[in-house]
Short mmCIF file of C-alpha atoms and ligand atoms in Angstrom, two decimals:
data_model
loop_
_atom_site.label_atom_id
_atom_site.label_comp_id
_atom_site.label_asym_id
_atom_site.label_seq_id
_atom_site.Cartn_x
_atom_site.Cartn_y
_atom_site.Cartn_z
CA MET A 535 127.97 93.23 77.80
CA ALA A 536 125.68 95.42 79.92
CA LEU A 537 125.48 94.44 83.55
CA PRO A 538 122.01 93.27 84.51
CA THR A 539 119.61 95.41 86.45
CA GLU A 540 118.71 93.78 89.73
CA THR A 541 115.22 94.20 91.19
CA PHE A 542 113.70 92.90 94.38
CA VAL A 543 111.02 93.75 96.90
CA ILE A 544 111.49 93.77 100.68
CA LYS A 545 108.19 93.20 102.46
CA THR A 546 107.96 93.85 106.23
CA PRO A 547 104.81 93.52 108.34
CA CYS A 548 103.51 96.04 110.84
CA SER A 549 103.26 94.89 114.43
CA SER A 550 101.36 95.25 117.63
CA ALA A 551 103.57 95.12 120.70
CA ASN A 552 102.72 94.26 124.31
CA ILE A 553 99.21 92.70 123.79
CA GLY A 554 98.33 93.93 127.28
CA PRO A 555 100.72 92.65 129.97
CA GLY A 556 103.72 91.81 127.74
CA PHE A 557 105.29 95.27 127.92
CA ASP A 558 108.56 95.30 125.93
CA VAL A 559 108.39 91.50 125.53
CA ILE A 560 105.52 90.34 123.31
CA GLY A 561 105.03 91.27 119.66
CA LEU A 562 102.55 90.23 117.00
CA ALA A 563 103.31 90.72 113.29
CA LEU A 564 100.18 91.78 111.41
CA SER A 565 99.07 91.77 107.79
CA MET A 566 99.80 95.35 106.72
CA TYR A 567 103.13 95.62 104.93
CA LEU A 568 105.85 98.17 104.33
CA GLU A 569 107.32 97.44 100.88
CA LEU A 570 110.63 98.56 99.44
CA HIS A 571 110.81 98.18 95.65
CA VAL A 572 114.51 98.22 94.96
CA THR A 573 116.26 98.55 91.61
CA ILE A 574 120.04 98.42 91.29
CA ASP A 575 121.35 99.42 87.88
CA ARG A 576 124.97 98.29 87.96
CA SER A 577 125.53 99.29 84.33
CA LYS A 578 126.00 102.94 85.27
CA ALA A 579 129.52 104.15 85.95
CA ARG A 580 128.45 106.82 88.44
CA SER A 581 125.40 108.28 90.09
CA GLU A 582 124.28 111.88 90.50
CA HIS A 583 122.45 111.00 93.73
CA PRO A 584 123.99 111.30 97.19
CA LEU A 585 125.31 107.92 98.33
CA ASN A 586 124.29 106.54 94.88
CA CYS A 587 120.73 106.23 96.11
CA ARG A 588 117.46 107.77 94.95
CA VAL A 589 114.57 107.49 97.41
CA THR A 590 110.92 107.83 96.42
CA TYR A 591 107.95 107.34 98.72
CA GLU A 592 104.21 106.82 98.65
CA GLY A 593 101.84 106.26 101.54
CA GLU A 594 101.52 107.39 105.13
CA GLY A 595 103.29 110.64 105.90
CA GLU A 596 104.07 111.26 102.19
CA GLY A 597 105.23 114.81 101.60
CA THR A 598 105.54 115.61 105.34
CA ASP A 599 108.61 116.38 107.44
CA GLU A 600 108.37 112.94 109.03
CA ILE A 601 109.61 111.25 105.87
CA SER A 602 112.77 112.52 104.22
CA LEU A 603 113.76 111.52 100.69
CA ASP A 604 117.39 112.30 101.44
CA PRO A 605 119.15 108.93 101.82
CA GLN A 606 121.38 110.46 104.51
CA VAL A 607 118.34 111.42 106.59
CA ASN A 608 115.67 108.82 105.84
CA LEU A 609 115.51 106.29 108.69
CA LEU A 610 115.37 103.32 106.32
CA THR A 611 118.34 104.24 104.17
CA ARG A 612 120.43 105.40 107.15
CA VAL A 613 119.92 102.02 108.76
CA ALA A 614 120.89 100.28 105.50
CA LEU A 615 123.98 102.43 105.28
CA TYR A 616 124.95 101.46 108.82
CA VAL A 617 124.89 97.79 107.81
CA LEU A 618 126.85 98.53 104.61
CA ARG A 619 129.51 100.58 106.43
CA CYS A 620 129.99 97.88 109.04
CA HIS A 621 131.02 95.77 106.03
CA ASP A 622 133.39 98.33 104.47
CA GLN A 623 130.93 99.56 101.86
CA ARG A 624 130.70 103.35 102.16
CA SER A 625 127.60 103.86 100.00
CA PHE A 626 124.87 102.07 98.06
CA PRO A 627 125.78 100.31 94.80
CA VAL A 628 125.64 102.53 91.70
CA GLU A 629 122.80 103.14 91.03
CA THR A 630 120.19 102.23 93.63
CA HIS A 631 116.56 103.31 93.53
CA VAL A 632 114.47 102.57 96.63
CA HIS A 633 110.76 103.14 96.19
CA ILE A 634 109.03 102.93 99.58
CA LYS A 635 105.35 102.00 99.74
CA ASN A 636 104.15 102.50 103.29
CA PRO A 637 100.55 101.90 104.38
CA ILE A 638 101.54 101.68 108.08
CA PRO A 639 100.28 104.81 109.86
CA LEU A 640 103.09 106.69 111.61
CA GLY A 641 103.22 107.09 115.38
CA ARG A 642 100.07 105.04 116.00
CA GLY A 643 101.48 102.00 117.83
CA LEU A 644 101.53 99.73 114.80
CA GLY A 645 105.29 99.50 114.57
CA SER A 646 105.99 101.83 111.63
CA SER A 647 109.47 102.67 112.94
CA GLY A 648 110.19 99.04 113.85
CA ALA A 649 109.23 97.99 110.31
CA ALA A 650 111.41 100.76 108.87
CA VAL A 651 114.42 99.61 110.92
CA VAL A 652 113.95 95.95 109.97
CA ALA A 653 113.43 96.76 106.28
CA GLY A 654 116.46 99.07 106.41
CA VAL A 655 118.70 96.37 107.83
CA MET A 656 117.47 93.95 105.15
CA LEU A 657 118.08 96.62 102.49
CA GLY A 658 121.70 96.92 103.66
CA LYS A 659 122.13 93.17 103.52
CA GLU A 660 120.70 92.86 100.00
CA CYS A 661 122.45 95.90 98.53
CA GLY A 662 125.77 94.79 100.00
CA ARG A 663 125.26 91.13 99.01
CA LEU A 664 125.96 90.27 102.62
CA HIS A 665 124.56 86.77 102.37
CA HIS A 666 126.28 85.58 105.53
CA LEU A 667 124.02 87.76 107.71
CA THR A 668 121.48 85.44 109.34
CA PRO A 669 118.11 86.68 110.65
CA GLU A 670 119.50 86.41 114.18
CA ARG A 671 122.46 88.63 113.26
CA LEU A 672 120.12 91.11 111.54
CA PHE A 673 118.24 91.30 114.85
CA ASP A 674 121.49 92.45 116.51
CA PHE A 675 121.78 95.23 113.93
CA CYS A 676 118.14 96.25 114.49
CA LEU A 677 118.82 96.50 118.21
CA MET A 678 121.70 98.93 117.66
CA ILE A 679 119.27 101.46 116.19
CA GLY A 680 117.38 103.80 118.43
CA GLU A 681 118.00 106.81 120.55
CA ALA A 682 121.46 106.46 122.02
CA SER A 683 120.11 106.68 125.53
CA VAL A 684 117.55 104.01 124.75
CA LEU A 685 119.97 101.33 123.71
CA LEU A 686 122.68 102.30 126.10
CA SER A 687 120.48 102.27 129.16
CA LEU A 688 118.92 98.90 128.53
CA LEU A 689 122.11 97.14 127.62
CA LEU A 690 123.89 98.64 130.55
CA CYS A 691 121.07 97.56 132.85
CA LEU A 692 121.66 94.04 131.72
CA SER A 693 125.36 94.26 132.12
CA PRO A 694 127.26 92.62 134.94
CA GLN A 695 129.06 95.98 135.20
CA ARG A 696 125.86 97.77 136.00
CA PRO A 697 126.77 99.11 139.43
CA SER A 698 129.68 101.06 137.98
CA ILE A 699 127.50 102.89 135.48
CA LEU A 700 124.61 103.92 137.66
CA HIS A 701 125.53 107.55 137.15
CA VAL A 702 124.56 107.06 133.48
CA PHE A 703 121.20 105.46 134.12
CA ASP A 704 119.87 104.16 137.35
CA PRO A 705 116.72 102.18 136.71
CA LEU A 706 116.02 102.21 140.42
CA ALA A 707 116.22 105.96 140.77
CA ASN A 708 112.90 107.71 140.94
CA THR A 709 113.73 110.22 138.26
CA GLY A 710 111.22 109.34 135.58
CA THR A 711 112.28 107.71 132.36
CA THR A 712 114.25 110.34 130.54
CA ALA A 713 116.75 107.59 129.78
CA LYS A 714 114.66 105.10 127.85
CA GLU A 715 114.94 101.39 127.35
CA ARG A 716 115.36 99.62 124.06
CA HIS A 717 112.44 97.36 123.26
CA PRO A 718 112.93 94.30 121.01
CA ASP A 719 109.22 93.43 120.76
CA ASN A 720 108.16 95.30 117.62
CA VAL A 721 111.38 94.74 115.62
CA GLY A 722 111.34 91.07 116.66
CA ALA A 723 107.80 90.63 115.33
CA ALA A 724 108.54 92.54 112.10
CA LEU A 725 111.68 90.50 111.42
CA PHE A 726 110.60 87.00 112.45
CA GLY A 727 106.82 87.25 111.99
CA GLY A 728 103.99 85.66 113.94
CA PHE A 729 103.39 85.93 117.66
CA VAL A 730 106.72 86.24 119.46
CA GLY A 731 108.26 86.64 122.86
CA THR A 732 111.50 88.63 122.72
CA TYR A 733 114.27 89.05 125.22
CA LEU A 734 117.71 90.58 125.58
CA LYS A 735 120.69 88.76 126.95
CA PRO A 736 123.18 90.27 129.41
CA LEU A 737 126.24 91.51 127.57
CA ALA A 738 129.73 90.21 128.15
CA PRO A 739 131.84 92.90 129.84
CA GLU A 740 133.93 93.42 126.69
CA ASP A 741 130.75 94.15 124.71
CA VAL A 742 129.52 96.82 127.07
CA ALA A 743 132.03 99.30 125.69
CA ARG A 744 130.83 98.55 122.18
CA VAL A 745 127.33 99.75 122.92
CA GLU A 746 128.42 102.83 124.83
CA ILE A 747 128.41 104.82 121.64
CA PRO A 748 126.25 107.74 120.64
CA LEU A 749 123.74 106.87 117.98
CA SER A 750 125.37 109.41 115.66
CA GLU A 751 128.35 107.08 115.49
CA VAL A 752 126.18 104.07 114.73
CA LEU A 753 124.09 105.68 112.05
CA PRO A 754 125.98 107.52 109.30
CA ALA A 755 126.09 111.31 109.48
CA PRO A 756 122.84 113.00 108.41
CA ALA A 757 122.67 115.47 105.53
CA GLY A 758 125.48 117.99 105.67
CA GLY A 759 127.56 115.70 107.84
CA VAL A 760 130.98 114.66 106.67
CA ASP A 761 131.76 111.05 105.88
CA THR A 762 134.88 110.54 107.95
CA GLY A 763 135.44 107.10 106.44
CA VAL A 764 135.42 105.61 109.94
CA LYS A 765 133.85 102.20 110.24
CA PRO A 766 130.92 102.31 112.67
CA PRO A 767 130.86 99.97 115.66
CA GLU A 768 129.36 96.60 114.86
CA PRO A 769 126.71 95.22 117.19
CA PRO A 770 127.78 92.66 119.77
CA HIS A 771 126.64 89.15 118.83
CA GLY A 772 123.44 87.72 120.29
CA ILE A 773 121.96 90.87 121.82
CA GLY A 774 118.36 89.91 121.17
CA HIS A 775 116.50 86.61 121.01
CA HIS A 776 112.98 85.50 120.27
CA ILE A 777 110.69 82.56 120.71
CA LYS A 778 107.59 81.88 118.59
CA PHE A 779 104.28 81.17 120.27
CA PRO A 780 101.34 79.40 118.64
CA TRP A 781 98.33 81.46 117.55
CA ALA A 782 94.84 80.00 117.27
CA PRO A 783 93.65 80.39 113.65
CA GLU A 784 90.20 81.67 114.71
CA ILE A 785 91.65 84.81 116.31
CA LYS A 786 91.75 88.04 114.28
CA ALA A 787 93.02 91.46 115.33
CA VAL A 788 90.75 94.48 114.93
CA ALA A 789 92.88 97.64 114.91
CA ILE A 790 91.03 100.86 115.75
CA ILE A 791 93.35 103.62 114.60
CA PRO A 792 92.83 107.19 115.87
CA GLU A 793 93.76 110.08 113.60
CA PHE A 794 96.33 111.54 116.00
CA GLU A 795 99.91 110.43 116.59
CA VAL A 796 101.63 109.53 119.86
CA PRO A 797 105.40 109.26 119.32
CA THR A 798 106.66 106.14 121.07
CA ALA A 799 109.38 108.13 122.86
CA LYS A 800 106.71 110.36 124.39
CA ALA A 801 104.57 107.37 125.42
CA ARG A 802 107.59 105.94 127.28
CA GLU A 803 108.31 109.20 129.09
CA VAL A 804 104.98 109.01 130.95
CA LEU A 805 105.85 105.64 132.49
CA PRO A 806 107.16 105.54 136.05
CA SER A 807 110.62 104.21 136.88
CA GLN A 808 109.27 102.22 139.84
CA TYR A 809 106.15 100.11 140.23
CA PRO A 810 104.20 98.84 143.22
CA ARG A 811 104.95 95.16 143.76
CA PRO A 812 101.26 94.09 143.44
CA ASP A 813 101.14 95.67 139.95
CA VAL A 814 104.25 93.76 138.85
CA THR A 815 102.81 90.53 140.24
CA PHE A 816 99.52 91.26 138.47
CA ASN A 817 101.31 91.46 135.09
CA LEU A 818 103.52 88.43 135.78
CA GLN A 819 100.43 86.34 136.50
CA ARG A 820 98.86 87.39 133.22
CA ILE A 821 101.95 87.12 131.03
CA ALA A 822 102.28 83.50 132.13
CA LEU A 823 98.80 82.86 130.72
CA LEU A 824 98.82 84.97 127.57
CA PRO A 825 100.87 82.84 125.11
CA VAL A 826 99.02 79.69 126.16
CA ALA A 827 95.59 81.35 126.05
CA LEU A 828 96.11 82.76 122.54
CA GLY A 829 97.44 79.46 121.19
CA GLN A 830 94.51 77.31 122.29
CA SER A 831 91.92 76.31 119.71
CA PRO A 832 89.03 76.87 120.20
CA PRO A 833 89.90 80.04 122.12
CA ASP A 834 88.61 80.50 125.66
CA PRO A 835 87.26 84.09 125.73
CA GLU A 836 87.20 84.43 129.53
CA LEU A 837 90.81 83.25 129.84
CA ILE A 838 92.04 85.52 127.04
CA TYR A 839 90.21 88.52 128.45
CA LEU A 840 91.84 87.96 131.83
CA ALA A 841 95.27 87.32 130.28
CA MET A 842 95.22 90.65 128.39
CA GLN A 843 94.94 92.88 131.47
CA ASP A 844 97.81 95.24 132.23
CA LYS A 845 98.91 97.52 135.05
CA LEU A 846 102.39 98.52 133.86
CA HIS A 847 101.85 100.79 130.88
CA GLN A 848 98.23 101.27 129.81
CA PRO A 849 97.04 103.11 132.97
CA TYR A 850 99.84 105.67 132.59
CA ARG A 851 99.35 106.19 128.88
CA GLN A 852 95.80 107.35 129.31
CA THR A 853 97.22 110.81 129.98
CA LEU A 854 98.11 110.85 126.26
CA ILE A 855 95.14 108.88 124.96
CA PRO A 856 91.86 110.33 126.19
CA GLY A 857 89.41 107.68 127.37
CA LEU A 858 91.92 104.81 127.14
CA THR A 859 91.02 103.05 130.41
CA GLU A 860 87.30 103.37 129.72
CA ILE A 861 87.77 102.01 126.20
CA VAL A 862 89.78 99.02 127.39
CA GLU A 863 87.15 98.30 130.05
CA SER A 864 84.14 99.12 127.86
CA MET A 865 83.26 95.55 126.93
CA THR A 866 83.95 91.98 127.91
CA PRO A 867 83.28 88.65 126.18
CA ALA A 868 80.09 88.50 128.27
CA THR A 869 78.77 91.82 126.94
CA GLN A 870 80.11 91.59 123.36
CA PRO A 871 79.81 88.32 121.45
CA GLY A 872 82.93 87.46 119.46
CA LEU A 873 85.22 89.60 121.64
CA LEU A 874 88.24 88.01 123.32
CA GLY A 875 90.11 91.00 124.75
CA VAL A 876 91.05 94.66 124.27
CA CYS A 877 94.43 96.35 124.73
CA LEU A 878 96.54 99.28 123.62
CA SER A 879 98.57 98.44 120.51
CA GLY A 880 102.25 99.15 121.16
CA ALA A 881 102.68 102.61 122.62
CA GLY A 882 99.29 103.67 121.17
CA PRO A 883 97.04 105.36 120.38
CA THR A 884 95.71 102.41 118.32
CA ILE A 885 93.45 100.00 120.21
CA LEU A 886 93.69 96.31 119.40
CA ALA A 887 90.64 94.11 119.95
CA LEU A 888 91.16 90.38 119.53
CA ALA A 889 88.01 88.67 118.31
CA THR A 890 86.61 85.68 116.47
CA SER A 891 83.52 87.40 114.93
CA ASN A 892 81.43 90.62 114.92
CA PHE A 893 84.49 92.67 113.93
CA ALA A 894 82.53 95.69 112.62
CA GLU A 895 80.33 95.85 115.73
CA ILE A 896 83.37 95.69 118.03
CA ALA A 897 85.16 98.40 116.05
CA GLU A 898 82.07 100.63 116.03
CA ARG A 899 81.70 100.39 119.81
CA ILE A 900 85.31 101.48 120.34
CA ILE A 901 85.07 104.22 117.71
CA ALA A 902 81.95 105.54 119.49
CA LYS A 903 83.94 105.78 122.74
CA PHE A 904 86.71 107.73 121.01
CA ARG A 905 84.07 109.97 119.43
CA GLU A 906 82.94 111.04 122.91
CA ASN A 907 86.40 112.65 123.14
CA LYS A 908 86.07 114.10 119.62
CA ILE A 909 88.62 111.64 118.23
CA VAL A 910 88.07 110.30 114.73
CA CYS A 911 89.28 106.77 113.89
CA ASN A 912 89.39 104.25 111.13
CA TRP A 913 89.69 100.52 111.59
CA LYS A 914 91.01 97.36 109.94
CA VAL A 915 90.80 93.65 110.52
CA LEU A 916 94.32 92.22 110.46
CA GLU A 917 95.74 88.72 110.74
CA PRO A 918 99.06 87.36 112.00
CA ALA A 919 101.70 87.78 109.30
CA GLU A 920 104.95 86.18 108.23
CA GLY A 921 108.17 88.00 108.95
CA THR A 922 110.28 90.06 106.56
CA GLN A 923 110.61 88.57 103.08
CA VAL A 924 112.77 89.41 100.10
CA VAL A 925 110.93 88.66 96.87
CA ARG A 926 112.81 88.47 93.56
CA ALA A 927 110.97 88.44 90.24
N1 ADP B 1035 108.81 103.96 106.25
C1 ADP B 1035 109.43 104.89 106.97
N2 ADP B 1035 110.45 105.60 106.42
C2 ADP B 1035 111.09 106.53 107.15
N3 ADP B 1035 110.80 106.84 108.44
C3 ADP B 1035 109.80 106.17 109.03
C4 ADP B 1035 109.08 105.16 108.33
N4 ADP B 1035 108.15 104.68 109.16
C5 ADP B 1035 108.29 105.33 110.34
N5 ADP B 1035 109.28 106.23 110.26
C6 ADP B 1035 109.72 107.14 111.35
O1 ADP B 1035 109.26 106.64 112.60
C7 ADP B 1035 108.44 107.60 113.27
C8 ADP B 1035 107.34 106.94 114.05
O2 ADP B 1035 107.94 106.13 115.03
P1 ADP B 1035 107.25 105.87 116.43
O3 ADP B 1035 107.00 107.15 117.15
O4 ADP B 1035 108.09 104.85 117.11
O5 ADP B 1035 105.83 105.27 116.10
P2 ADP B 1035 105.34 103.84 115.59
O6 ADP B 1035 104.50 103.34 116.71
O7 ADP B 1035 104.55 104.09 114.35
O8 ADP B 1035 106.56 103.01 115.35
C9 ADP B 1035 107.91 108.49 112.15
O9 ADP B 1035 107.60 109.77 112.63
C10 ADP B 1035 109.08 108.50 111.16
O10 ADP B 1035 110.02 109.47 111.56
N1 LIG B 1036 106.98 97.98 124.06
C1 LIG B 1036 107.00 99.25 123.37
C2 LIG B 1036 106.41 99.04 122.00
C3 LIG B 1036 106.35 100.28 121.15
O1 LIG B 1036 105.83 99.90 119.92
P1 LIG B 1036 105.39 100.99 118.82
O2 LIG B 1036 104.80 100.18 117.73
O3 LIG B 1036 104.40 101.88 119.47
O4 LIG B 1036 106.63 101.71 118.40
C4 LIG B 1036 106.20 100.28 124.16
O5 LIG B 1036 105.12 99.93 124.62
O6 LIG B 1036 106.70 101.39 124.35
#
């Protein structure tokens, strides 16, 4: 009897991180979805494709260098393979076809890479039939992915052993941010959905060693690399956590998306390693308001506008996003009916305006500001979205 063909769809939302003052903490899942249409034909004895996996792609970045169809190179399939190999499965089941449909623009601050990592982890779970992996455990796997320096530095900062590793990354040293921190905000939103606060827990000393590993040893070797058969290091348990905040149903998110890309890594390099105390206090005062302000129905525009102000990342990122400060300050609820607040989405360059009405007018005003700097944009009205789903026919 022929083995059945299994099909399922993994659906992961895009996200907007930070929402003003919540740098590296707050994330909002939004209604634009990365979809993986997966077919596993277990009737075949062998596959002609590397790692038994054929990747096809349509959508943003299609046909460009940013998206590889090689399962050993593509971010999504490499992440899936990491999860599989942590569970003693060296490759995808024979024969897997992953068709990626991606409407999330790349490098625009709408969490395309976060969605790819979350969908990749879920792909590994489903292909490997790893039913014991809870969403919380999948979050740990997501947090192992990133530039080695990114993950290492953050986890080590949180470690009780921190003083002994300051030669690796000293967050107090005024050396810029060449070593970058891992941020759980966009993956947290894409995985769990809704409006979330995310945080990382200090690691137990025995777990510190487990995260001191180059990314190349976490993710399987890229094309041309040799599969050594070595099991990659599993994530420590309970790295990342989240809490869901309420969201007032009247509030929609208008995303104004410039045509150019700002890689997140680059947008983190322009941030300082030290901040003036008044700027930190300024953000702390606003972050204490933000989740409450956005959960209240009916929304209070003046409160939300105030709660969305930031001094920790947006002012610095204007070196990469012409006109950013002016755009963020260009209107208030008093001068634009329907507007609640304006911020940079994630690492940018997308601008997120929260509003209850007059969406087109708000978008047009921001687009006009970008146009003064010869930047072309499109825009969308998005709503809070559920987290990652696996849909079976
Ligand atoms: N669906 C996808 N499949 C493979 N790679 C992806 C996918 N989505 C994003 N990426 C990778 O992530 C990069 C963008 O990541 P990043 O600079 O963090 O911007 P963003 O704000 O969009 O997450 C892309 O250049 C691409 O390499
Ligand atoms: N907190 C991060 C969020 C980056 O999100 P992305 O969607 O731009 O990848 C940051 O601000 O750097």
